[in-house]
Short mmCIF file of C-alpha atoms in Angstrom, two decimals:
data_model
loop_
_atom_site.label_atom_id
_atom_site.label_comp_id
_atom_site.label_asym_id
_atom_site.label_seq_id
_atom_site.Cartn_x
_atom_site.Cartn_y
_atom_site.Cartn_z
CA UNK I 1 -34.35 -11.47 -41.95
CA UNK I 2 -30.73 -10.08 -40.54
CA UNK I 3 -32.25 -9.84 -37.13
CA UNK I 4 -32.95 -13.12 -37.27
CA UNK I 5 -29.72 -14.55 -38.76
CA UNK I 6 -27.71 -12.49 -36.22
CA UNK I 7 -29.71 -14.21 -33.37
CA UNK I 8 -29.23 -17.47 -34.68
CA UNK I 9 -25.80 -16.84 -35.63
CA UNK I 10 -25.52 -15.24 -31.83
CA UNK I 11 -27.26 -18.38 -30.19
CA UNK I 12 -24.87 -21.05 -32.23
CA UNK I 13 -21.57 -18.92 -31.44
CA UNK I 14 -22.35 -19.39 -27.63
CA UNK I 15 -23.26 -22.53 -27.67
CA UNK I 16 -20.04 -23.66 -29.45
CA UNK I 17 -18.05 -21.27 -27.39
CA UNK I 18 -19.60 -22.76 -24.61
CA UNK I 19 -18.13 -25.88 -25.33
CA UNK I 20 -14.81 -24.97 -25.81
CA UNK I 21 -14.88 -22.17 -22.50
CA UNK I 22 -15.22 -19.42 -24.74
CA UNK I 23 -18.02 -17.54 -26.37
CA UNK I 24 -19.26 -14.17 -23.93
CA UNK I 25 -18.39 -11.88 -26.41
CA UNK I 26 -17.55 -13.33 -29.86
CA UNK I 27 -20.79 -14.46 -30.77
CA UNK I 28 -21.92 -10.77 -30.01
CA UNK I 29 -19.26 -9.70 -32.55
CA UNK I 30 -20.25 -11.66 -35.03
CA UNK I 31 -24.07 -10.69 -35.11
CA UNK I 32 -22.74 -6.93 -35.17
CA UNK I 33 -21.26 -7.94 -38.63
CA UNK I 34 -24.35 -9.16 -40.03
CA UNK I 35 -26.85 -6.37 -38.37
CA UNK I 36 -25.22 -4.00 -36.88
CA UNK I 37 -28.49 -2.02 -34.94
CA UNK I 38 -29.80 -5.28 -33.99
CA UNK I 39 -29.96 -3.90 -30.46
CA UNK I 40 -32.76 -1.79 -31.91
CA UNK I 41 -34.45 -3.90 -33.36
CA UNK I 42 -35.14 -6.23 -30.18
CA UNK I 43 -37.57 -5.98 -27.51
CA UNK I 44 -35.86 -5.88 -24.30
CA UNK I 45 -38.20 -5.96 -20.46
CA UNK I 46 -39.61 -2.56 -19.56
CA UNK I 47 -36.80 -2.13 -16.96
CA UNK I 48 -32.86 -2.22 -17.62
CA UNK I 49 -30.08 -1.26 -14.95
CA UNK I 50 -26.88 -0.55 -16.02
CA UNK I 51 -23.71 -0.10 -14.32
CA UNK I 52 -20.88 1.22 -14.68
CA UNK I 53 -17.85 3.11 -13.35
CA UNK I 54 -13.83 2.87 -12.42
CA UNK I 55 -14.15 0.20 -9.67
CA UNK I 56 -17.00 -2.18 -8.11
CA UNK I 57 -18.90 -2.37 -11.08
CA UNK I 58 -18.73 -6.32 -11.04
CA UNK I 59 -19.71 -6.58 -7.41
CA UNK I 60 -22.59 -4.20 -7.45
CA UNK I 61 -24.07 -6.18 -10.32
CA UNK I 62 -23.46 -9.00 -8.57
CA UNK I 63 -25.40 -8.80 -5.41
CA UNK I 64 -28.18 -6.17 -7.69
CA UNK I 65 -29.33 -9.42 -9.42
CA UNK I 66 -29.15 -11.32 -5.74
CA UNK I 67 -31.68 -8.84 -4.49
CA UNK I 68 -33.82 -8.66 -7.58
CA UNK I 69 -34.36 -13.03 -7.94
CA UNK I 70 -35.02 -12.62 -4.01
CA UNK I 71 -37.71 -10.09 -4.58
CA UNK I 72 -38.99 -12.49 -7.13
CA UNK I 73 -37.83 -11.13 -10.37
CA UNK I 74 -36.26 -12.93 -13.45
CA UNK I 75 -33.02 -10.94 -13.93
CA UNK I 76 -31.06 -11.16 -16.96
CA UNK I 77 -27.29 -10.15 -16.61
CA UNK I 78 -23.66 -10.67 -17.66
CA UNK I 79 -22.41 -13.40 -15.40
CA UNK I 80 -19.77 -13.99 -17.37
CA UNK I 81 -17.95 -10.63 -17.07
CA UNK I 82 -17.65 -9.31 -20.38
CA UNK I 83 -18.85 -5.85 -20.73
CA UNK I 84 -18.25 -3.81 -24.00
CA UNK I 85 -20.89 -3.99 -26.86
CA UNK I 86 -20.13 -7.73 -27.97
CA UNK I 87 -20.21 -9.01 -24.70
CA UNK I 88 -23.42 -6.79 -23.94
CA UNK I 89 -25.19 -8.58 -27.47
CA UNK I 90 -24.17 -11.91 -26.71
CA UNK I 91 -26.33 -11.59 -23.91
CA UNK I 92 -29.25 -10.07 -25.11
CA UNK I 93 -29.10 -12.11 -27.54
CA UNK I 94 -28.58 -15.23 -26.58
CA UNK I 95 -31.27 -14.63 -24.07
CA UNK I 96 -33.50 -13.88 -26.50
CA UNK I 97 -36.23 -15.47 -28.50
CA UNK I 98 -36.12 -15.58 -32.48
CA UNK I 99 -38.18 -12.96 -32.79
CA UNK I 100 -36.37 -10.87 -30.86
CA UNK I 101 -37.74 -10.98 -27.22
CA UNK I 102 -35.72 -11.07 -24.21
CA UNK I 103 -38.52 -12.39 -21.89
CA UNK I 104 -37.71 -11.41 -18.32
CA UNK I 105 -38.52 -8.64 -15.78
CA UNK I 106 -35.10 -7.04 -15.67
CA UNK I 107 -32.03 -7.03 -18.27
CA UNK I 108 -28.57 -5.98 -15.98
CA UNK I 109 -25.69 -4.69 -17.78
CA UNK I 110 -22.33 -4.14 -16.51
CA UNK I 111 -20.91 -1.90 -18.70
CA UNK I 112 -16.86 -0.89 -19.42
CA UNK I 113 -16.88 2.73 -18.83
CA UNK I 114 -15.17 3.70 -21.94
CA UNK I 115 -17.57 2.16 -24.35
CA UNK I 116 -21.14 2.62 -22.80
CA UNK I 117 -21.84 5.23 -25.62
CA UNK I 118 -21.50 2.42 -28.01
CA UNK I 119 -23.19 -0.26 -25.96
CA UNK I 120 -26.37 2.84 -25.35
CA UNK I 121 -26.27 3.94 -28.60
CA UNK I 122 -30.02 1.93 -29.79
CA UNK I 123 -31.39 1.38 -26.13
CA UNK I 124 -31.30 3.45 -22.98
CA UNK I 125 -31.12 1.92 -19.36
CA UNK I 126 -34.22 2.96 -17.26
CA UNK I 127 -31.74 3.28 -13.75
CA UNK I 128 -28.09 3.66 -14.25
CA UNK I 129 -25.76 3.45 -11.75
CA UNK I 130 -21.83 5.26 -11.68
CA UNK I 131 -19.78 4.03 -9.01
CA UNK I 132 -16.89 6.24 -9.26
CA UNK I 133 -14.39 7.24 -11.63
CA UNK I 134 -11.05 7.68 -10.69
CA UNK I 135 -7.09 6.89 -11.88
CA UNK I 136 -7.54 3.55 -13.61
CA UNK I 137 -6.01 1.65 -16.59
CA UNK I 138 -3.93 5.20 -17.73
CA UNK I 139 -2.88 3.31 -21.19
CA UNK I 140 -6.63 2.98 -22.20
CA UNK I 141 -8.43 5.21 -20.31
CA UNK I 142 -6.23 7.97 -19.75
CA UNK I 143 -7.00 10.65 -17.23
CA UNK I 144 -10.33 9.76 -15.42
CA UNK I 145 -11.89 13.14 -16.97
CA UNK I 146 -11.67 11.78 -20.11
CA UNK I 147 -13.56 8.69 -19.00
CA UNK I 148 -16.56 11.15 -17.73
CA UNK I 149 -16.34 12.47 -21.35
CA UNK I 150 -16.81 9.13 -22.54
CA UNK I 151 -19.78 8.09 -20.60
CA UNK I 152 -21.53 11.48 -20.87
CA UNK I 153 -22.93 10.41 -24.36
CA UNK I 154 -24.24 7.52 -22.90
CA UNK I 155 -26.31 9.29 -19.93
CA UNK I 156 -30.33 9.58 -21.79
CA UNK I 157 -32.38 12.30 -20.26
CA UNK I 158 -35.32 10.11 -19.51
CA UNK I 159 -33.04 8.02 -17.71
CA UNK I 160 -32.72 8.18 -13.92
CA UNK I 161 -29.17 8.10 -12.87
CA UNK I 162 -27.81 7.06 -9.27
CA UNK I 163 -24.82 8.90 -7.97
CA UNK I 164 -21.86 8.68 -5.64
CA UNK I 165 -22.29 11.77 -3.64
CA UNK I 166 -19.26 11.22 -2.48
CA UNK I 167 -17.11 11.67 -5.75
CA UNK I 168 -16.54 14.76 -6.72
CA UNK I 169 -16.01 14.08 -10.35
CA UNK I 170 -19.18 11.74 -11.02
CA UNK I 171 -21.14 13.79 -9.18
CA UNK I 172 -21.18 16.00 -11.97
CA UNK I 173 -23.19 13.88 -14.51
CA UNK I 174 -26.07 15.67 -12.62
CA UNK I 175 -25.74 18.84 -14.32
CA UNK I 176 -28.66 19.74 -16.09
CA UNK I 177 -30.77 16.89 -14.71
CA UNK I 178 -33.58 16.60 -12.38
CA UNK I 179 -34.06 12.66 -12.19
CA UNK I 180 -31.32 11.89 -10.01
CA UNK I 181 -30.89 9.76 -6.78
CA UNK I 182 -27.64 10.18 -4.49
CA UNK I 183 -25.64 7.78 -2.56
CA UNK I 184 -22.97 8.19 0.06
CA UNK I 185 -21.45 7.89 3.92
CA UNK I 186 -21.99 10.26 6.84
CA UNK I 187 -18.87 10.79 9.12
CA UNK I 188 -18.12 7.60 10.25
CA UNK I 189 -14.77 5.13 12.40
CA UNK I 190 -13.44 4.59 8.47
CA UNK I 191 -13.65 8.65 7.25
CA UNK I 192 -10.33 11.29 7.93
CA UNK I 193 -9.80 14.76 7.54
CA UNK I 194 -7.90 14.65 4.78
CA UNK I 195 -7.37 13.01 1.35
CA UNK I 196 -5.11 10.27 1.55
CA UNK I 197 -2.85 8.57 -0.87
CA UNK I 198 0.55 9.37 -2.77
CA UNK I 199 -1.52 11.32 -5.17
CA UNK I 200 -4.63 14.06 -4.75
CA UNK I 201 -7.23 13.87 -7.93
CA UNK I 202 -9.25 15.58 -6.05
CA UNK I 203 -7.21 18.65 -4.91
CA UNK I 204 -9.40 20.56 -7.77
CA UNK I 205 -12.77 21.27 -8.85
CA UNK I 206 -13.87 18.86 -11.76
CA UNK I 207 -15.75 21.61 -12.92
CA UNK I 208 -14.03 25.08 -12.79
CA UNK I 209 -10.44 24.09 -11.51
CA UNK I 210 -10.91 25.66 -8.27
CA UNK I 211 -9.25 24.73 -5.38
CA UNK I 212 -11.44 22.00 -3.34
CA UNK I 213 -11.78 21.43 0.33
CA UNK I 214 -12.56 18.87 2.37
CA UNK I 215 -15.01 18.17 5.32
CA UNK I 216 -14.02 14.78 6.08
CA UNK I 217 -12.71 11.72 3.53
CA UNK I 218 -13.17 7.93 3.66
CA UNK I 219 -10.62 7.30 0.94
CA UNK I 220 -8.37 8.88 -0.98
CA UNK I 221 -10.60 11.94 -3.02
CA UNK I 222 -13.91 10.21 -1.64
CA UNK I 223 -15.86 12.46 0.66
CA UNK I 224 -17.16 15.17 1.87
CA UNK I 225 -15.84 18.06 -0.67
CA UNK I 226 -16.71 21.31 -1.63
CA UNK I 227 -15.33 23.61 -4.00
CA UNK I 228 -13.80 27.19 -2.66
CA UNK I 229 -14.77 29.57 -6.06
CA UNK I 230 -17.72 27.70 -7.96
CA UNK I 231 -19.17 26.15 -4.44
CA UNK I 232 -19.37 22.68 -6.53
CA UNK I 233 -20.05 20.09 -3.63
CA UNK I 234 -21.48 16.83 -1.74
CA UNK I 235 -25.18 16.26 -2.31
CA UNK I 236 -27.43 15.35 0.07
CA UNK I 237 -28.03 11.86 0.22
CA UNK I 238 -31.44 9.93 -0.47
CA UNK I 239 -29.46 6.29 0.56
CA UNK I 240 -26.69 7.08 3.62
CA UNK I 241 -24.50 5.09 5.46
CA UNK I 242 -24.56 6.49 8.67
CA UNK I 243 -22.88 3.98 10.60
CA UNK I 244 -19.67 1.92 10.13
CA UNK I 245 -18.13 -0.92 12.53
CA UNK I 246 -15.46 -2.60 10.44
CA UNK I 247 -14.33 -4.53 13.42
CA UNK I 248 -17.72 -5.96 13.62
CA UNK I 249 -18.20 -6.37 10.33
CA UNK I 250 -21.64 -4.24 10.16
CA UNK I 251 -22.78 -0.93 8.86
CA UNK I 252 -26.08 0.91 9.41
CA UNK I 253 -27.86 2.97 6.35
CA UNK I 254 -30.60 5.49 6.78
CA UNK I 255 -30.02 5.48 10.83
CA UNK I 256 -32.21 2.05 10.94
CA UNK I 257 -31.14 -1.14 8.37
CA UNK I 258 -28.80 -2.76 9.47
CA UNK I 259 -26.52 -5.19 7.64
CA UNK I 260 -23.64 -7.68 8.08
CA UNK I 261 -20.25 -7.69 6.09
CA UNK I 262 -18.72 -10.44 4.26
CA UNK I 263 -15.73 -8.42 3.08
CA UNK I 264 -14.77 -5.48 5.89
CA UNK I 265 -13.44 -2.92 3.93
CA UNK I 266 -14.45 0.46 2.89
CA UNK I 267 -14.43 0.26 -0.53
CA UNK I 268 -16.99 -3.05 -0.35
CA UNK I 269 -19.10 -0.62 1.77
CA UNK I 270 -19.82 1.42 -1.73
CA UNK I 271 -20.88 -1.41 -3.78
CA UNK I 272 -23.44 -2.50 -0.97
CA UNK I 273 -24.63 1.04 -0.69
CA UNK I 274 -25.00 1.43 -5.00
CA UNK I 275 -26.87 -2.16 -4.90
CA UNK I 276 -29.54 -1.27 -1.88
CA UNK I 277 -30.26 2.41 -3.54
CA UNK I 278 -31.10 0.79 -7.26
CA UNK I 279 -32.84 -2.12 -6.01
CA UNK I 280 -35.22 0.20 -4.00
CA UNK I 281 -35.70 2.53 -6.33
CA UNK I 282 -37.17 -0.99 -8.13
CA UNK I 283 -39.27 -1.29 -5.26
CA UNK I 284 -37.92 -3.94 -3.23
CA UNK I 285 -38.36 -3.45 0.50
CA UNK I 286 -35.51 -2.44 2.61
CA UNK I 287 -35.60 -5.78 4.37
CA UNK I 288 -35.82 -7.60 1.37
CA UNK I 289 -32.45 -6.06 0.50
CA UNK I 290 -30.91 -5.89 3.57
CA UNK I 291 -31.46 -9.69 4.22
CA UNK I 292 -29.44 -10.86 0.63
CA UNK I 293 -26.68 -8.08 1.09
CA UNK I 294 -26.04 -9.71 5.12
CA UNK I 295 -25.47 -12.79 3.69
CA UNK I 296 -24.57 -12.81 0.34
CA UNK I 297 -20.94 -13.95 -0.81
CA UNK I 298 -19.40 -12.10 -4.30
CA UNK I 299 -18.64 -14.99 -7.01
CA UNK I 300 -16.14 -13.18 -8.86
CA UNK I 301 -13.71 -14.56 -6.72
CA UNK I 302 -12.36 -11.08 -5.27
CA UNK I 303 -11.40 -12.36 -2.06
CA UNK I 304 -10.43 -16.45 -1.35
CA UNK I 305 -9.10 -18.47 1.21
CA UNK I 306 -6.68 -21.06 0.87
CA UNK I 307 -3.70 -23.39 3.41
CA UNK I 308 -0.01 -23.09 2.08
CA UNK I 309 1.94 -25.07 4.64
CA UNK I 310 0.93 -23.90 8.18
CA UNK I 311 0.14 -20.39 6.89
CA UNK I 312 -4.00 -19.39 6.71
CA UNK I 313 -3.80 -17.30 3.66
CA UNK I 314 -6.45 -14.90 1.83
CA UNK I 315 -6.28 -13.65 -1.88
CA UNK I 316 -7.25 -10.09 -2.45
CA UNK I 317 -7.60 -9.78 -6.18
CA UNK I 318 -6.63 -6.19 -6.85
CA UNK I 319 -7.22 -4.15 -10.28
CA UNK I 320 -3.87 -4.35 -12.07
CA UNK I 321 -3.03 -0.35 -13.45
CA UNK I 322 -5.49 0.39 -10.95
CA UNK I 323 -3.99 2.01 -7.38
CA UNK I 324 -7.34 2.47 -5.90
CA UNK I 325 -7.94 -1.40 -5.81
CA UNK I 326 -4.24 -1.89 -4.33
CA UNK I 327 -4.91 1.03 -1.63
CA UNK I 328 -8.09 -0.85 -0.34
CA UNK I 329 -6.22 -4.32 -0.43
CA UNK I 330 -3.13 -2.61 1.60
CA UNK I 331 -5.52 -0.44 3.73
CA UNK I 332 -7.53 -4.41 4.60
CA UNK I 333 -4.08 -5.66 5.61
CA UNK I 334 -3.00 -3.11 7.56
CA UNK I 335 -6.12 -2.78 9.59
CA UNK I 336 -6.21 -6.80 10.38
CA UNK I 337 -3.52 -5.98 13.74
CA UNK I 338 -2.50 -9.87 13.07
CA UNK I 339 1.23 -10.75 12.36
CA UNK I 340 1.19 -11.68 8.75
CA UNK I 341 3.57 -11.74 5.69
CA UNK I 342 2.30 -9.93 2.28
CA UNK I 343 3.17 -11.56 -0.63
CA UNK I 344 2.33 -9.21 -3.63
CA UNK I 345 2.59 -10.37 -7.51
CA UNK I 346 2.76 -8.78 -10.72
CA UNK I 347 3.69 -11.18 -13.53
CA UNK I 348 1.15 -9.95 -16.23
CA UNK I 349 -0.06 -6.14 -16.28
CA UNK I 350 -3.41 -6.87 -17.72
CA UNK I 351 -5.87 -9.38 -19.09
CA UNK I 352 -6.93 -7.84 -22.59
CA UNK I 353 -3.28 -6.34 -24.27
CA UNK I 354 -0.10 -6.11 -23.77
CA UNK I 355 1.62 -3.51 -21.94
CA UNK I 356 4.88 -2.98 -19.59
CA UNK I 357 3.90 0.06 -18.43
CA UNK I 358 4.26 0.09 -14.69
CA UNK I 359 4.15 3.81 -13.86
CA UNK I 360 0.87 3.02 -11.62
CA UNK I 361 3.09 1.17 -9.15
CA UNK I 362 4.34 4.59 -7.88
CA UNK I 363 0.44 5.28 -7.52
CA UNK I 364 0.25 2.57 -4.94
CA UNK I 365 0.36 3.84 -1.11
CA UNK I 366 2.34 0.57 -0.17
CA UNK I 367 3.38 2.34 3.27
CA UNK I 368 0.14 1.58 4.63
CA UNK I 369 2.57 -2.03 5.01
CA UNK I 370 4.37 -0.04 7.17
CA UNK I 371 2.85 -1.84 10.67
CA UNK I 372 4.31 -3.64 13.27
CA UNK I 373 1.70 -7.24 12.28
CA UNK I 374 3.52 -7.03 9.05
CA UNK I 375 6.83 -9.02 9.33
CA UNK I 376 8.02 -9.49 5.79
CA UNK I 377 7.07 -8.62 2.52
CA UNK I 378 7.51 -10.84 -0.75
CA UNK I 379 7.44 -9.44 -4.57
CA UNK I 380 7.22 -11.92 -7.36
CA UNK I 381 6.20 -11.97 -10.86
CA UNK I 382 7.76 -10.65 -14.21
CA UNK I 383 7.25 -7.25 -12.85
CA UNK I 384 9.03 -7.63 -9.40
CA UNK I 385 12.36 -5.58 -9.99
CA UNK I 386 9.47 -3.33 -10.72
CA UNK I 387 7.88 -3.37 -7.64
CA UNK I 388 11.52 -3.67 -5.73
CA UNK I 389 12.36 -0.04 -6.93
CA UNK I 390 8.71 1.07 -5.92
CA UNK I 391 9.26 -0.64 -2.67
CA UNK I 392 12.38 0.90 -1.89
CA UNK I 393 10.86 4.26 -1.50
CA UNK I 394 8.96 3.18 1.41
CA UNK I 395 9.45 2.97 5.25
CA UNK I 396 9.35 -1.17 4.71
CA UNK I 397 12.20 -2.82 6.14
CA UNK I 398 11.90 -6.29 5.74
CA UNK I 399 11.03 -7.50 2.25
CA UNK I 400 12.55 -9.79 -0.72
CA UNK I 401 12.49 -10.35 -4.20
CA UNK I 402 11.40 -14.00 -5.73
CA UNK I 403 10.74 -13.45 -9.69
CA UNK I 404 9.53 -17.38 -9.49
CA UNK I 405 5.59 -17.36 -8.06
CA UNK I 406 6.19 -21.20 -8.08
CA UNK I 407 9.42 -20.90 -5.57
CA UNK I 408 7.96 -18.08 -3.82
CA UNK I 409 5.29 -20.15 -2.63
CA UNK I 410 7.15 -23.24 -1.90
CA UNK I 411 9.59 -21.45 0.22
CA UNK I 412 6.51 -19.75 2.02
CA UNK I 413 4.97 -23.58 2.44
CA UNK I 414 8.01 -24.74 4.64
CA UNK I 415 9.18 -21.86 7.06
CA UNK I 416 6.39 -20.11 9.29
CA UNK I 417 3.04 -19.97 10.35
CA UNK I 418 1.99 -16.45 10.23
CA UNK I 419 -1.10 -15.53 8.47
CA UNK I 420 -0.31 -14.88 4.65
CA UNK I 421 -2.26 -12.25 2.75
CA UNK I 422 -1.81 -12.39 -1.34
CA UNK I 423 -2.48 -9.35 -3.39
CA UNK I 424 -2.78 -9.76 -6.78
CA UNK I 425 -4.73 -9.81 -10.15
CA UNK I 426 -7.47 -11.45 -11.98
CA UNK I 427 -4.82 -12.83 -14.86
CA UNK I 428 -2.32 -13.71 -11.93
CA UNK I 429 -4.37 -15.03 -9.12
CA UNK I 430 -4.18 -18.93 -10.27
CA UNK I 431 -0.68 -18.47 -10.49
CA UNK I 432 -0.57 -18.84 -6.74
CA UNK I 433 -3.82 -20.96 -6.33
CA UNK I 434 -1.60 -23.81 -8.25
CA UNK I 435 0.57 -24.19 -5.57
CA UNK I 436 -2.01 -23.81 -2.15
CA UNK I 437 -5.14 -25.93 -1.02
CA UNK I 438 -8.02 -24.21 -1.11
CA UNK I 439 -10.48 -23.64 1.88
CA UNK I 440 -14.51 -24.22 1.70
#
């Protein structure tokens, strides 16, 4: 009888919150009040993915479920983001039958990496993907160890777990375990010899705290590693990249499928790579999956277009307290060789509380600006004295301050032509999008 009241209750919470442009995790809430196992108690399809990790989790699930629906499954997934327990109920949930069926081949879950214990607690994924974990949120997630700690519980043995060979500290979830499947690049135009970055995470071994070397990095602790005392180091991979034209806009895995980029940049690279490996472990031929990932545009809205005046402009939505996201934005920039101004905003720190902290600026490698195609930089928001005193630690020359997003962008709309790159976040993006005219 509960099970069935908190799937009604579940069902009608949606719908109204549907109504009103609310409702993805609420409802969930709600039927967690009135039974709180009811994850047990339902019967979900015979496969479930889940992903999870620091960055890309969105976009991997994203073009996973692309793949999947081409292949000719019924996929099941969070569209709408929200990715803690509630949010995870209201889906199952709501996609569910009274008695409790979710009818459909595969159920995808994005999960936040700090609660999949909770969210796993009655049901274990069959594949489960972990992107990376790295520096990310520091007021709620603390130090990215602690975050392995936290998804640990989680990780079920009969579950098979796909791995970023590349990351030296999720790497380790395969301790103990025999069912796992690795991911990574080869040596490739993107990869250095060093880590990059105003900070090194990855200077010691997750494991014993020895000191960690290097063979070759594609971004700031992400590569080839190997620890000098406890020999802790990069798998082999079953799913490669082994070629990488950014120029182009192509990359090559396994030697022989080859596919086309939407969104040249490194870290995009990863969520491709995570998405191909899962959906062929599912079974889905390689050109299958190659084919959607070629020509498949994200939805979440990462990266946009837009007119201001006579400047072409692009949005690069970038994880506030999150300096990998900012690094990749910055390291897209910097690599475009076009003259451009950069106009960066920080007028709300994050979507879900409320927080001033700002100590993650200093995280951000904003001399990767430093390039001759960059002629001016602009910081507005709240947080732009913020980003001024950052800023002025740099090598950049040529950059103001403009609290007002509003005046920031009119003044853009009537001097120059230059191209105009935005980086910014999810709660501060239509902030700017107010004020420009949006392309296709």
């Amino acid at each position: 009888m509960r099970k069935v009241l908190a799937i009604a209750l579940c069902k009608l919470g949606h719908f109204v919150g549907g109504l009103v442009g609310k409702g993805s995790s609420l409802p969930g809430k709600l039927a967690l009040k009135v039974c709180p196992d009811i994850l047990r108690r339902v019967t979900l399809p015979e496969r479930v993915i889940a992903v999870t990790g620091s960055n890309g989790k969105t976009s991997t699930v994203e073009m996973i479920a692309a793949i999947l629906r081409a292949d000719g499954k019924s996929v099941v997934y969070n569209e709408e983001g929200s990715n803690q327990i509630e949010g995870v109920t209201t889906l199952v949930l709501t996609r569910a039958t009274f008695g409790g069926t979710v009818k459909a081949d595969v159920l995808l879950i994005e999960s936040d990496e700090r609660y999949a214990a909770h969210t796993f607690r009655y049901f274990h994924p069959t594949e489960f993907v972990i992107t990376n974990l790295y520096r990310d949120q520091l007021t709620r997630n603390g130090h990215p160890e602690w975050v392995y700690d936290a998804i640990l519980p989680a990780l079920h043995p009969e579950t098979k777990l796909l791995l970023n060979a590349d990351d030296p500290l999720s790497s380790c979830f395969a301790q103990g375990r025999e069912n796992v499947r690795w991911f990574g690049l080869d040596r490739c135009s993107v990869s250095g010899d060093a880590p990059g970055g105003v900070y090194h995470d990855g200077a010691y071994c997750p494991l014993c705290h020895g000191s960690m070397e290097y063979d070759y990095v594609h971004y700031n602790q992400i590569g080839a590693y190997r620890c000098t005392k406890c020999g802790h180091r990069k798998p082999e991979t079953g799913y490669t990249v082994t070629a990488v034209d950014l120029e182009a806009g192509s990359l090559t895995i396994d030697g022989e499928v080859s596919v086309g980029l939407a969104f040249r940049s490194i870290y995009n690279i990863y969520n491709i790579l995570a998405a191909y490996a899962v959906c062929r472990e599912c079974g889905v031929s390689r050109e299958t999956a190659a084919a959607v990932l070629s020509s498949y545009l994200l939805k979440n809205g990462r990266m946009q277009t837009f007119r201001l005046g006579a400047h072409h402009g692009m949005l690069l939505t970038s994880k506030h307290e999150n300096s990998i996201a900012y690094d990749t934005n910055l390291r897209y920039i910097a690599a475009a060789e076009r003259d451009c101004t950069v106009l960066v905003i920080v007028d709300a720190v994050s979507r879900k509380y409320f927080t001033s902290e700002t100590s993650w600026l200093w995280d951000i490698d904003f001399d990767q600006l430093c390039v001759p195609h960059v002629k001016r930089v602009i910081l507005a928001g709240r947080y732009c004295n913020d980003l001024a005193e950052r800023v002025s630690f740099t090598g950049l020359e040529d950059w103001t301050v403009e609290p007002d997003i509003a005046r920031a962008a009119a003044e853009l709309k009537r001097s120059g032509d230059e191209d105009l790159f935005v980086v910014t976040c999810f709660s501060d993006r239509d902030k700017l999008l107010a004020h420009v005219e949006k392309e296709g």
